[in-house]
Amino acid sequence: MKTKFVFITGGVLSSLGKGLSAAAIGAVMEARGLKVINVKMDPYLNVDPGTMSPYQHGEVFVTEDGAETDLDLGHYERFVARPLHQRNSFTAGKVYLNVIERERKGDYLGSTVQVIPHVTDEIKRLMELATGKENGHVDLAIIEIGGTVGDIESLPFIEAIRQMRADKGAENVLYIHVTLVPYIKAAGELKTKPTQHSVKELLSVGIQPDILLCRSEKPLTDELRQKIAAFCNVGKDDVISAHDVDNIYKLPLVFHEQDLDGRILKKLGGNWGVQSPQLDRWKQYVDRAEHPPHTVRVAVVGKYVHLTDTYKSLNEALTHGGIANDSRVELKYVDSEELTASNVGSHLGGVDAVLIPGGFGTRGIEGKIHAIRYARENQVPFFGICLGMQLAVVEFLRDVGGLTDANSSEFASPEHPTSNPVIHLMESQAGVTTKGGTMRLGRYPCRLAEGSTARRIYGQPEIFERHRHRYEVNPRYHKLLEEKGMRISGLSPKGDLVEMIELPSHPYFVGCQFHPEFKSRPLTPHPLFSAFLRAALERQVAREKSRPAEEISA
Ligand code: GLN
């Protein structure tokens, strides 16, 4: 059977959760037994999001093959089983770069190079690559267009998907438009006008949506669905209520309750002989997450703490690991720039565990080191990811190794020189000046030391995890680390790169150079997160047993 296409556009405003909707639709269709692939096309001009500030754009998600992608790919991978690749997400920057490079090579010699057809053709070529045979068999490709309909930048993408209906046949292409139905307090009503205008905008560029996903605070009433249907030229059953949910993993269930999957199949030419959706595993997860008996408090000490999108996969992985331990995870974001040796105890005193995530740049580094020292000395479960692991090595070698000026060469400067660059640039990175796709990226193997905590947690001698960093533990210091009691529990197969560390003399102190959060799924939580949250829960239980009540609530 030929691949069929669902295109997802957004209207009214950004941050509507279009990516999540695309992912959840993928989950329901996959539960129907279809081979689904999700793709993201972003209209901005960065060639990839790796060079954008996480303040602005949220997390950079990394795929197995080392693509630095939009965080929506993280949603797709968490909802749909198929691992994604570089080709499954592309930006306008990439499209234009390809077209202009081709023009310079003389490939279009003689013709005027234009948005239509050259840019739109390149978009279609990249869509083909993203969904074609390189990906194995695909029944259904769900392609999301970033941004909002009406943005200047998104026009070539909208034009390309408009053409797709003629190219592929009407029975193979479906348009879903995600809009907002705001609740206006003063009127005490949900309002449909923004949706009407947004559909009009889409019509003006030649696309009549087949299904509307209406984001709202509350479920849409039948009456409202009827009204939207009449104004927007769709059937009432094609107006789907995508109201707020307290747990994003309920979305596949919410959509199926309204038979969104059935509507999609019907519009794409019958039910293709597919099964009714097997959503039991989602139901079980949601049930288990509903009222967990425990709550653990985890401090996330970082720089971008005010924006939770910056740590999207991390937050999800913590949630998954918590549910695996029947615990709700309450996160306490601590701005590392505010931490000092004297106030760290008051910030971290009440938490059950401390996590230092990945990061770049000098700001807030010393605060993170204070947090690590606090966790190490006070037996608080600690998990350091990427930069978090690097700083755990710095802290340990400063305090226990006696190298008071130990630092990462990322943070050393003429004003703050170091004679002990315990974290340094790999030779292969030393000459790299271009940005974007130039770090150690994607999947690398790691061997786990016999008898280590890491080996016990993973239950296997070799693992594969995803990376995104430039700096590494300097091999000159491997021996000192081990002599002083920090165990190198994971190494690259050649033995030159430190991938994991741990402290055997601590209840739980683990660091990894890679980013395990990219591989955690609600239905298969990552073992390192499950183990970390188990340690947090154990500490909480132990503290409750050994302390007077008034201290525990402090
Ligand atoms: N800044 C560090 C490096 O480049 C860590 C990166 C990260 O935490 N992702 O190695």
XYZ file of C-alpha atoms and ligand atoms in Angstrom:
564
model
C 0.000 0.000 0.000
C 1.150 3.530 -0.778
C 2.087 5.905 2.033
C -0.716 8.240 3.036
C -0.116 11.721 4.430
C -1.593 13.724 7.270
C -0.449 17.353 7.347
C -0.752 19.280 10.576
C -0.879 23.064 10.522
C -1.444 25.493 13.365
C -3.477 28.646 13.621
C -4.188 31.616 15.883
C -0.999 31.431 17.947
C 2.055 29.330 18.705
C 2.531 27.066 21.749
C -0.776 25.314 21.118
C 0.819 21.912 21.517
C 0.712 21.081 17.825
C 3.723 18.811 18.208
C 2.113 16.918 21.037
C -1.087 16.558 19.026
C 0.879 15.211 16.047
C 2.659 12.774 18.365
C -0.556 11.604 20.045
C -2.258 11.082 16.678
C 0.784 8.997 15.753
C 0.324 6.938 18.911
C -3.335 6.134 18.216
C -2.674 5.265 14.597
C 0.260 3.078 15.616
C -2.022 1.388 18.154
C -4.202 0.567 15.140
C -1.319 -1.497 13.798
C -0.155 1.026 11.206
C 3.479 1.862 10.493
C 3.623 5.535 11.373
C 6.342 8.136 10.936
C 6.290 11.696 12.252
C 8.087 14.514 10.450
C 8.627 18.168 11.349
C 9.195 21.024 8.896
C 10.264 24.284 10.516
C 9.962 27.599 8.680
C 12.870 29.434 10.355
C 16.158 30.083 8.562
C 18.564 28.375 10.950
C 19.847 25.311 9.129
C 19.175 23.312 12.296
C 18.013 24.347 15.778
C 21.402 23.463 17.304
C 22.499 27.102 17.067
C 19.394 28.587 18.704
C 19.176 29.648 22.320
C 17.258 27.197 24.451
C 15.699 30.302 26.030
C 13.958 30.979 22.750
C 13.424 27.620 21.240
C 13.440 25.131 24.079
C 15.486 21.988 24.155
C 17.549 20.682 21.257
C 16.542 17.054 20.834
C 19.210 14.656 19.554
C 18.421 11.615 17.411
C 20.317 8.306 17.249
C 22.144 9.452 14.120
C 23.178 12.690 15.778
C 20.780 15.246 14.317
C 20.166 18.313 16.456
C 16.447 18.753 16.079
C 13.386 20.504 17.331
C 11.967 19.356 20.653
C 8.846 18.126 18.895
C 10.892 15.169 17.672
C 11.209 14.248 21.324
C 7.421 14.158 21.596
C 7.209 12.012 18.469
C 9.725 9.495 19.782
C 8.034 9.322 23.170
C 4.646 8.583 21.596
C 5.564 6.544 18.515
C 7.923 3.575 18.593
C 9.886 4.325 15.426
C 13.263 6.012 16.065
C 13.706 9.158 13.994
C 16.635 10.349 11.918
C 18.260 13.481 10.607
C 16.033 13.393 7.519
C 12.816 13.389 9.582
C 13.091 17.060 10.465
C 14.205 19.991 8.353
C 14.055 23.751 8.328
C 13.572 26.477 5.734
C 17.256 27.261 6.291
C 18.173 23.778 5.121
C 15.804 23.986 2.151
C 17.216 27.334 0.983
C 20.793 26.198 1.615
C 20.262 23.202 -0.685
C 18.630 25.326 -3.390
C 21.313 28.009 -3.288
C 24.158 25.497 -3.256
C 22.614 23.849 -6.285
C 22.232 27.204 -8.015
C 25.932 27.950 -7.407
C 26.890 24.595 -8.864
C 25.013 25.534 -11.989
C 22.286 22.907 -11.645
C 19.585 25.376 -12.664
C 21.669 26.989 -15.382
C 19.536 29.193 -17.590
C 16.488 29.398 -15.373
C 15.374 31.985 -12.846
C 15.458 30.323 -9.429
C 12.189 31.011 -7.594
C 10.237 30.062 -4.484
C 7.739 28.289 -6.709
C 8.772 25.835 -8.128
C 12.380 25.530 -6.894
C 11.936 25.995 -3.167
C 8.618 24.121 -3.057
C 10.132 21.275 -5.107
C 13.021 21.036 -2.666
C 10.528 20.890 0.233
C 8.733 18.054 -1.535
C 12.027 16.263 -2.198
C 12.957 16.493 1.494
C 9.458 15.271 2.471
C 9.960 12.294 0.184
C 13.306 11.569 1.832
C 11.746 11.909 5.281
C 8.967 9.443 4.541
C 10.321 7.325 1.680
C 11.892 3.904 1.501
C 14.978 4.824 3.584
C 12.597 4.643 6.519
C 11.298 1.150 5.822
C 7.652 0.730 5.023
C 5.468 3.666 6.106
C 1.652 3.459 6.048
C 1.035 6.874 7.433
C 3.297 9.934 7.443
C 2.257 12.648 9.882
C 3.957 15.875 8.844
C 3.793 18.921 11.065
C 4.494 22.420 9.788
C 6.035 24.626 12.468
C 4.808 28.157 13.111
C 1.376 29.553 12.472
C -0.599 29.837 9.254
C -0.240 33.384 7.957
C 3.451 33.714 8.878
C 5.460 34.923 5.894
C 8.067 32.201 6.366
C 5.641 29.316 6.344
C 4.126 30.128 2.952
C 6.427 27.928 0.812
C 5.697 24.977 3.131
C 1.950 25.534 2.955
C 2.177 25.779 -0.829
C 4.180 22.540 -0.974
C 1.635 20.617 1.104
C -1.188 22.111 -0.947
C 0.424 20.668 -4.054
C 0.768 17.290 -2.382
C -2.952 16.610 -2.628
C -2.782 16.869 -6.412
C 0.541 14.985 -6.542
C -0.493 12.051 -4.348
C -4.236 11.927 -4.954
C -6.982 13.347 -2.753
C -7.593 9.965 -1.088
C -4.005 9.899 0.186
C -3.745 13.338 1.761
C -5.484 14.833 4.771
C -5.184 18.248 6.415
C -5.626 18.714 10.151
C -5.623 22.246 11.502
C -4.911 22.909 15.190
C -6.517 26.092 16.472
C -7.421 27.817 19.690
C -10.887 28.205 21.164
C -10.199 30.627 24.021
C -12.283 30.916 27.137
C -13.209 34.533 27.771
C -13.817 35.020 31.441
C -15.881 38.201 31.178
C -18.308 36.493 28.811
C -18.042 33.150 30.580
C -17.800 31.530 27.155
C -15.540 29.667 24.785
C -15.123 31.762 21.640
C -14.954 30.368 18.110
C -14.068 33.486 16.118
C -10.255 33.006 16.175
C -10.785 29.504 14.763
C -13.040 30.837 12.022
C -10.429 33.433 11.061
C -7.636 30.934 11.120
C -9.487 28.567 8.795
C -10.165 31.521 6.499
C -6.443 32.239 6.438
C -5.741 28.641 5.474
C -8.428 28.773 2.782
C -6.804 31.869 1.343
C -3.721 29.783 0.548
C -5.788 27.037 -0.993
C -6.232 24.524 1.813
C -9.588 23.457 3.225
C -8.860 21.582 6.463
C -10.518 18.165 6.784
C -10.369 18.012 10.564
C -10.063 20.726 13.196
C -8.333 20.059 16.485
C -9.584 22.721 18.834
C -7.367 23.521 21.793
C -9.347 24.818 24.731
C -9.348 24.899 28.493
C -12.537 22.851 28.678
C -14.115 20.209 26.452
C -16.129 21.710 23.583
C -19.875 21.237 23.849
C -21.826 19.696 20.965
C -23.333 23.060 20.265
C -19.938 24.676 19.853
C -18.716 21.877 17.632
C -21.786 22.376 15.483
C -21.138 26.083 15.247
C -17.474 25.653 14.307
C -18.443 22.984 11.765
C -20.946 25.305 10.095
C -18.554 28.241 9.869
C -15.513 26.244 8.835
C -17.072 23.919 6.335
C -16.301 20.623 8.076
C -18.545 17.964 9.598
C -19.438 18.249 13.277
C -17.631 14.984 13.999
C -14.537 16.453 12.415
C -14.343 19.130 15.085
C -12.272 17.454 17.762
C -12.013 18.798 21.270
C -8.350 18.935 22.252
C -8.938 20.308 25.727
C -6.241 20.654 28.368
C -5.234 17.436 30.091
C -3.329 17.072 33.348
C -1.162 14.335 31.860
C -0.058 14.545 28.226
C -0.124 10.771 27.868
C -3.914 10.937 28.108
C -4.039 12.554 24.675
C -4.157 9.339 22.614
C -7.106 8.268 24.781
C -8.869 11.636 24.484
C -8.517 11.520 20.705
C -9.704 7.948 20.432
C -12.774 8.661 22.599
C -13.841 11.111 19.888
C -12.970 8.599 17.159
C -10.332 10.850 15.629
C -8.482 7.740 14.425
C -11.652 6.400 12.816
C -12.280 9.736 11.081
C -8.730 9.832 9.713
C -8.999 6.288 8.365
C -12.387 6.931 6.808
C -11.228 10.074 5.058
C -8.141 8.319 3.786
C -10.171 5.690 2.035
C -11.648 3.125 4.375
C -10.141 1.289 7.272
C -7.429 -0.533 5.292
C -8.263 -3.680 7.242
C -6.602 -2.300 10.360
C -7.360 -3.401 13.893
C -9.221 -1.407 16.491
C -6.632 0.471 18.549
C -4.755 -1.394 21.258
C -4.533 1.374 23.818
C -4.272 -0.792 26.951
C -0.641 0.073 27.575
C -1.448 3.794 27.461
C -4.422 3.259 29.763
C -2.287 1.368 32.245
C 0.362 4.092 32.247
C -2.222 6.819 32.745
C -3.908 4.876 35.567
C -0.618 4.289 37.306
C 0.269 7.981 37.001
C -3.116 9.142 38.286
C -2.675 8.807 42.059
C 0.827 7.623 42.922
C 1.216 6.904 46.635
C 4.514 8.800 46.968
C 5.869 12.216 46.069
C 9.607 12.827 45.802
C 11.253 16.225 45.554
C 14.098 16.616 43.112
C 16.158 19.780 42.730
C 17.183 20.534 39.151
C 20.090 22.954 39.394
C 20.588 24.761 36.131
C 20.779 27.997 34.257
C 17.726 27.947 32.042
C 15.509 27.053 34.965
C 12.749 29.550 34.320
C 11.731 27.867 31.071
C 10.673 24.274 31.433
C 10.773 23.689 27.651
C 14.544 23.928 27.929
C 14.564 20.640 29.794
C 11.605 19.010 28.087
C 13.012 15.491 27.679
C 14.606 15.671 31.102
C 11.311 16.538 32.775
C 9.573 13.749 30.903
C 12.272 11.227 31.800
C 11.984 12.213 35.475
C 8.215 11.775 35.302
C 8.575 8.342 33.678
C 11.160 7.248 36.262
C 8.900 8.502 39.045
C 5.897 6.549 37.818
C 8.101 3.445 37.650
C 8.539 3.964 41.415
C 4.889 4.869 42.053
C 5.985 8.410 42.781
C 4.993 11.821 41.611
C 8.108 13.887 40.998
C 7.966 17.390 42.327
C 10.675 19.458 40.676
C 12.353 22.307 42.411
C 14.180 24.419 39.845
C 17.176 26.080 41.416
C 18.952 28.861 39.557
C 22.628 27.956 39.867
C 23.661 31.599 39.689
C 22.072 32.152 43.071
C 23.846 29.340 44.886
C 26.743 30.065 47.237
C 28.637 27.905 49.739
C 26.631 29.449 52.550
C 23.107 29.283 51.073
C 23.279 25.920 49.281
C 22.017 24.071 52.373
C 18.900 26.207 52.600
C 18.142 25.657 48.899
C 18.759 21.920 48.880
C 18.028 20.920 52.475
C 14.482 19.773 51.850
C 14.933 17.813 48.629
C 15.294 14.066 48.188
C 17.740 14.227 45.274
C 19.789 16.635 43.186
C 20.152 16.629 39.428
C 22.521 18.742 37.343
C 21.534 18.685 33.677
C 23.553 19.491 30.565
C 24.547 23.033 29.733
C 26.958 25.371 28.027
C 28.856 28.498 29.029
C 30.444 29.867 32.172
C 27.461 31.419 33.895
C 26.267 29.574 37.009
C 29.101 27.024 37.004
C 30.379 27.661 40.537
C 26.830 27.413 41.891
C 26.483 23.982 40.330
C 29.745 22.951 41.972
C 28.375 24.035 45.364
C 25.284 21.892 44.724
C 27.416 18.867 43.795
C 29.567 19.238 46.898
C 26.459 19.488 49.042
C 25.000 16.307 47.532
C 28.285 14.414 47.808
C 28.984 15.393 51.406
C 25.415 15.001 52.643
C 24.722 11.661 50.964
C 21.941 13.150 48.837
C 21.254 11.066 45.700
C 22.952 12.828 42.800
C 22.631 12.512 39.043
C 24.899 14.544 36.764
C 24.168 14.612 33.066
C 26.795 15.736 30.542
C 27.927 19.093 31.995
C 26.593 17.735 35.309
C 29.027 14.810 35.119
C 31.912 17.026 34.006
C 31.375 19.299 36.993
C 31.132 16.317 39.354
C 34.647 15.393 38.172
C 35.855 18.986 38.639
C 34.350 19.203 42.120
C 35.803 15.860 43.185
C 39.299 16.608 41.930
C 39.253 20.041 43.560
C 38.099 18.825 46.941
C 39.205 15.202 47.242
C 41.965 15.174 44.622
C 43.611 18.291 46.049
C 43.729 20.106 42.693
C 42.239 23.349 43.928
C 42.296 25.024 40.526
C 40.818 22.043 38.622
C 38.405 23.200 35.941
C 37.018 22.500 32.528
C 38.934 24.274 29.784
C 35.486 25.465 28.618
C 35.447 27.793 31.628
C 39.111 28.697 31.983
C 40.027 32.185 30.769
C 42.973 34.569 31.079
C 41.320 35.912 34.258
C 40.622 32.391 35.540
C 43.501 30.248 34.288
C 43.860 26.621 35.316
C 46.877 24.363 35.438
C 44.533 21.365 35.755
C 42.138 21.211 32.794
C 40.511 18.007 34.058
C 37.808 18.402 31.411
C 39.249 19.397 28.061
C 38.640 19.501 24.336
C 39.216 16.337 22.388
C 41.861 16.725 19.732
C 39.253 16.185 17.029
C 37.323 19.195 18.394
C 40.245 21.554 18.955
C 40.256 23.025 15.447
C 36.501 23.175 14.932
C 35.155 26.716 14.611
C 31.893 26.272 12.684
C 28.742 25.821 14.676
C 25.874 23.407 14.188
C 26.405 19.663 13.922
C 30.030 19.933 15.020
C 29.916 18.374 18.502
C 30.157 14.701 19.479
C 26.583 13.944 18.513
C 24.284 10.965 18.571
C 24.674 7.330 19.443
C 27.944 5.948 20.852
C 28.714 2.656 22.590
C 29.816 2.496 26.215
C 31.256 -0.458 28.166
C 30.188 -0.727 31.769
C 32.611 -1.823 34.488
C 31.972 -5.178 36.118
C 30.505 -4.766 39.607
C 29.588 -1.102 39.102
C 26.242 0.484 40.000
C 25.872 1.431 36.331
C 26.256 -2.168 35.233
C 23.730 -3.325 37.830
C 21.209 -0.662 36.729
C 21.485 -1.438 33.027
C 21.845 -5.186 33.558
C 24.139 -5.480 30.543
C 27.835 -4.932 29.771
C 27.448 -2.638 26.762
C 25.012 0.198 26.165
C 24.352 2.802 23.459
C 23.411 6.322 24.417
C 23.092 9.713 22.735
C 25.637 12.496 23.076
C 25.801 16.249 22.511
C 28.982 17.857 23.796
C 32.480 19.006 22.863
C 34.460 18.442 26.048
C 35.612 15.171 27.650
C 37.304 14.043 30.861
C 41.029 14.558 30.318
C 42.717 11.087 30.241
C 45.635 12.507 32.266
C 43.361 12.467 35.301
C 41.679 9.059 34.949
C 44.154 7.442 37.322
C 43.915 10.135 39.999
C 40.123 9.954 39.899
C 40.120 6.232 40.570
C 42.857 6.426 43.212
C 40.837 8.981 45.132
C 37.677 6.891 45.014
C 35.644 8.057 42.026
C 34.889 5.050 39.898
C 34.978 5.300 36.119
C 32.070 2.946 35.514
C 31.551 3.508 31.784
C 34.183 3.891 29.072
C 34.191 4.079 25.287
C 35.241 0.723 23.756
C 38.746 2.087 23.093
C 38.947 3.091 26.736
C 39.861 6.708 26.093
C 36.552 8.475 26.793
C 34.865 8.519 30.183
C 31.154 7.909 29.664
C 30.038 7.259 33.250
C 31.317 7.887 36.774
C 30.063 6.962 40.233
C 31.024 7.160 43.891
C 30.952 3.758 45.571
C 31.058 5.423 49.013
C 27.740 7.220 48.467
C 24.128 5.947 48.435
C 23.675 7.131 44.830
C 26.096 9.357 42.982
C 26.095 8.756 39.240
C 27.182 10.867 36.293
C 27.031 10.240 32.577
C 28.588 12.085 29.659
C 25.611 11.220 27.456
C 21.972 12.298 27.617
C 19.833 9.365 28.765
C 16.727 11.583 28.847
C 16.459 11.369 25.053
C 15.758 7.651 25.270
C 13.219 7.527 28.096
C 9.672 6.616 27.104
C 6.531 6.577 29.239
C 6.022 2.897 28.515
C 9.732 2.058 28.906
C 11.282 4.462 31.414
C 15.048 4.856 31.254
C 16.825 2.659 33.844
C 19.091 5.491 35.046
C 16.083 7.672 35.843
C 14.205 4.825 37.509
C 17.247 4.041 39.657
C 17.805 7.708 40.542
C 14.208 8.164 41.662
C 14.283 4.903 43.589
C 17.297 6.295 45.476
C 15.392 9.552 46.080
C 12.422 7.638 47.469
C 14.656 5.485 49.670
C 16.294 8.571 51.119
C 12.912 10.109 51.797
C 11.665 6.988 53.578
C 14.883 6.708 55.597
C 14.722 10.368 56.611
C 11.106 10.115 57.632
C 11.942 7.197 59.866
C 14.913 8.853 61.517
C 13.782 12.437 62.030
C 11.240 14.218 64.146
C 8.168 15.286 62.190
C 8.768 19.036 62.330
C 12.162 18.679 60.633
C 10.806 16.689 57.689
C 8.485 19.424 56.557
C 11.310 21.978 56.585
N 29.355 22.275 27.617
C 29.763 20.914 27.759
C 30.445 20.368 26.518
O 30.332 20.935 25.468
C 28.570 20.035 28.133
C 27.538 19.956 27.083
C 26.228 19.399 27.573
O 25.983 19.345 28.765
N 25.365 19.013 26.687
O 31.079 19.358 26.574
